[in-house]
XYZ file of C-alpha atoms in Angstrom:
118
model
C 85.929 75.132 102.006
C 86.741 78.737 102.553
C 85.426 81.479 99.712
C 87.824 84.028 98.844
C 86.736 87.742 99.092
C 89.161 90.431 96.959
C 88.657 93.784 98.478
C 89.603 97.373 97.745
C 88.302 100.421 99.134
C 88.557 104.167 97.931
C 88.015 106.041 100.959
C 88.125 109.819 101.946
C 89.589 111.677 105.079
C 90.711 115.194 105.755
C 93.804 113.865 107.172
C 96.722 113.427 104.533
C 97.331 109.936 104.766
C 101.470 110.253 103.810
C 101.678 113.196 106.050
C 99.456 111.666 109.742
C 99.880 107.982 108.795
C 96.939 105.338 108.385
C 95.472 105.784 112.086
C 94.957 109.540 112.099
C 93.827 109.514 108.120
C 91.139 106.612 109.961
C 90.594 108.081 113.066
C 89.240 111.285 111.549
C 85.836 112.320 111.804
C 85.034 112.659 108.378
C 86.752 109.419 106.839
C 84.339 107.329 105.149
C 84.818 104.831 102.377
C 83.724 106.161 98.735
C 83.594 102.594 96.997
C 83.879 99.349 97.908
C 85.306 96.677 94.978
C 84.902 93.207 95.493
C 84.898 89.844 93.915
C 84.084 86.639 95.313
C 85.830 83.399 94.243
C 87.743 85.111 90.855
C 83.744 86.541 89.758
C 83.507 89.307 87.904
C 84.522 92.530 90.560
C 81.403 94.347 91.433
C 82.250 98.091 92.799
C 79.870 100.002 95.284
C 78.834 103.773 95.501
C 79.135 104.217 98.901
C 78.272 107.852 98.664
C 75.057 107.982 96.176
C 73.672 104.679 96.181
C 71.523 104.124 99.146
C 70.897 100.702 98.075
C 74.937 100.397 97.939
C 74.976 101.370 101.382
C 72.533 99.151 102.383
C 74.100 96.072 100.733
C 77.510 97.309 102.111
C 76.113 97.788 105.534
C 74.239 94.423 105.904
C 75.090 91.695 103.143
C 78.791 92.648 102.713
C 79.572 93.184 106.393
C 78.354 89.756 107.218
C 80.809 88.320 104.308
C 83.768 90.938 105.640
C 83.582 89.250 109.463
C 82.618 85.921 108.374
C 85.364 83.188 109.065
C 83.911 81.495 105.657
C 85.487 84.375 103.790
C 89.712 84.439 103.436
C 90.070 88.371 102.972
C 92.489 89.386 100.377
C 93.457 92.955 99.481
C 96.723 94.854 98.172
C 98.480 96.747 101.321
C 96.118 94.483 103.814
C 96.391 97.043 106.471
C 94.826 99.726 104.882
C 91.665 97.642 104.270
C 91.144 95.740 107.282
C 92.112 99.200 109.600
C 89.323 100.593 106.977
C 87.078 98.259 108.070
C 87.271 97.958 111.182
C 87.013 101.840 111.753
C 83.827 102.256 109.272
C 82.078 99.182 110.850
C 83.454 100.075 115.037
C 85.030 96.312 115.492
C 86.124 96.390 119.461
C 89.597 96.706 119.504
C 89.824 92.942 121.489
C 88.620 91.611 118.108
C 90.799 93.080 115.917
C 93.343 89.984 115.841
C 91.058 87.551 115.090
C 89.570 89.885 112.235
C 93.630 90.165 110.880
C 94.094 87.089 110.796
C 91.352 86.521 108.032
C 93.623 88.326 105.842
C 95.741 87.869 102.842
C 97.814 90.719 101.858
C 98.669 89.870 98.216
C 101.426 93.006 97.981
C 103.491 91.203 100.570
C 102.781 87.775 98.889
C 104.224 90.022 95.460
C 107.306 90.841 97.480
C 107.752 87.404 98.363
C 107.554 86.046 94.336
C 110.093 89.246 94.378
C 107.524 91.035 91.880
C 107.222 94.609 91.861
């Protein structure tokens, strides 16, 4: 049985995201991702200080990435995109894994849409 992981990230970039889109804002050499909330199974959300926390960072870096690219963990986030191009950027996934990374995904704004929710 697959676990669910709920993500959202607040990240930072000198880019404007409306303004150069998702892949420049990402592609930037100063993005990084500020906090990390996440819940596991419908816990209580736990949020990470990505920028003063070393032990955050540590967790996020080790612990967390192996739940983010583990096939035991569905992935679901609001706007989808934004967090699995977020990943993949902060953690360098090769490009010729990127699909099967996607694919982990639930985006629960287009599942909104669907219910015809706002």
């Amino acid at each position: 049985m697959k676990h669910i992981l709920s993500i959202d990230y607040e990240t930072f970039s000198d880019e404007p995201i409306k303004k150069a889109g998702l892949y420049r804002y990402m592609q930037s050499p100063v993005f990084e991702p500020l906090l990390c909330g996440y819940s596991i199974d419908g816990s209580p959300t736990l949020t990470l200080d990505l920028v003063t926390d070393a032990d955050h960072r540590r967790f996020f870096k080790s612990d967390f990435a192996r739940m983010l690219f583990s096939p035991e963990y569905e992935k679901h986030a609001w706007n989808a995109a934004f967090e699995i191009t977020a990943s993949a950027t902060y953690f360098n996934l090769p490009p010729e894994n990127l699909r099967w990374f996607a694919e982990q995904w639930r985006d629960t704004m287009l599942h909104a849409r669907y219910c015809v929710l706002p």
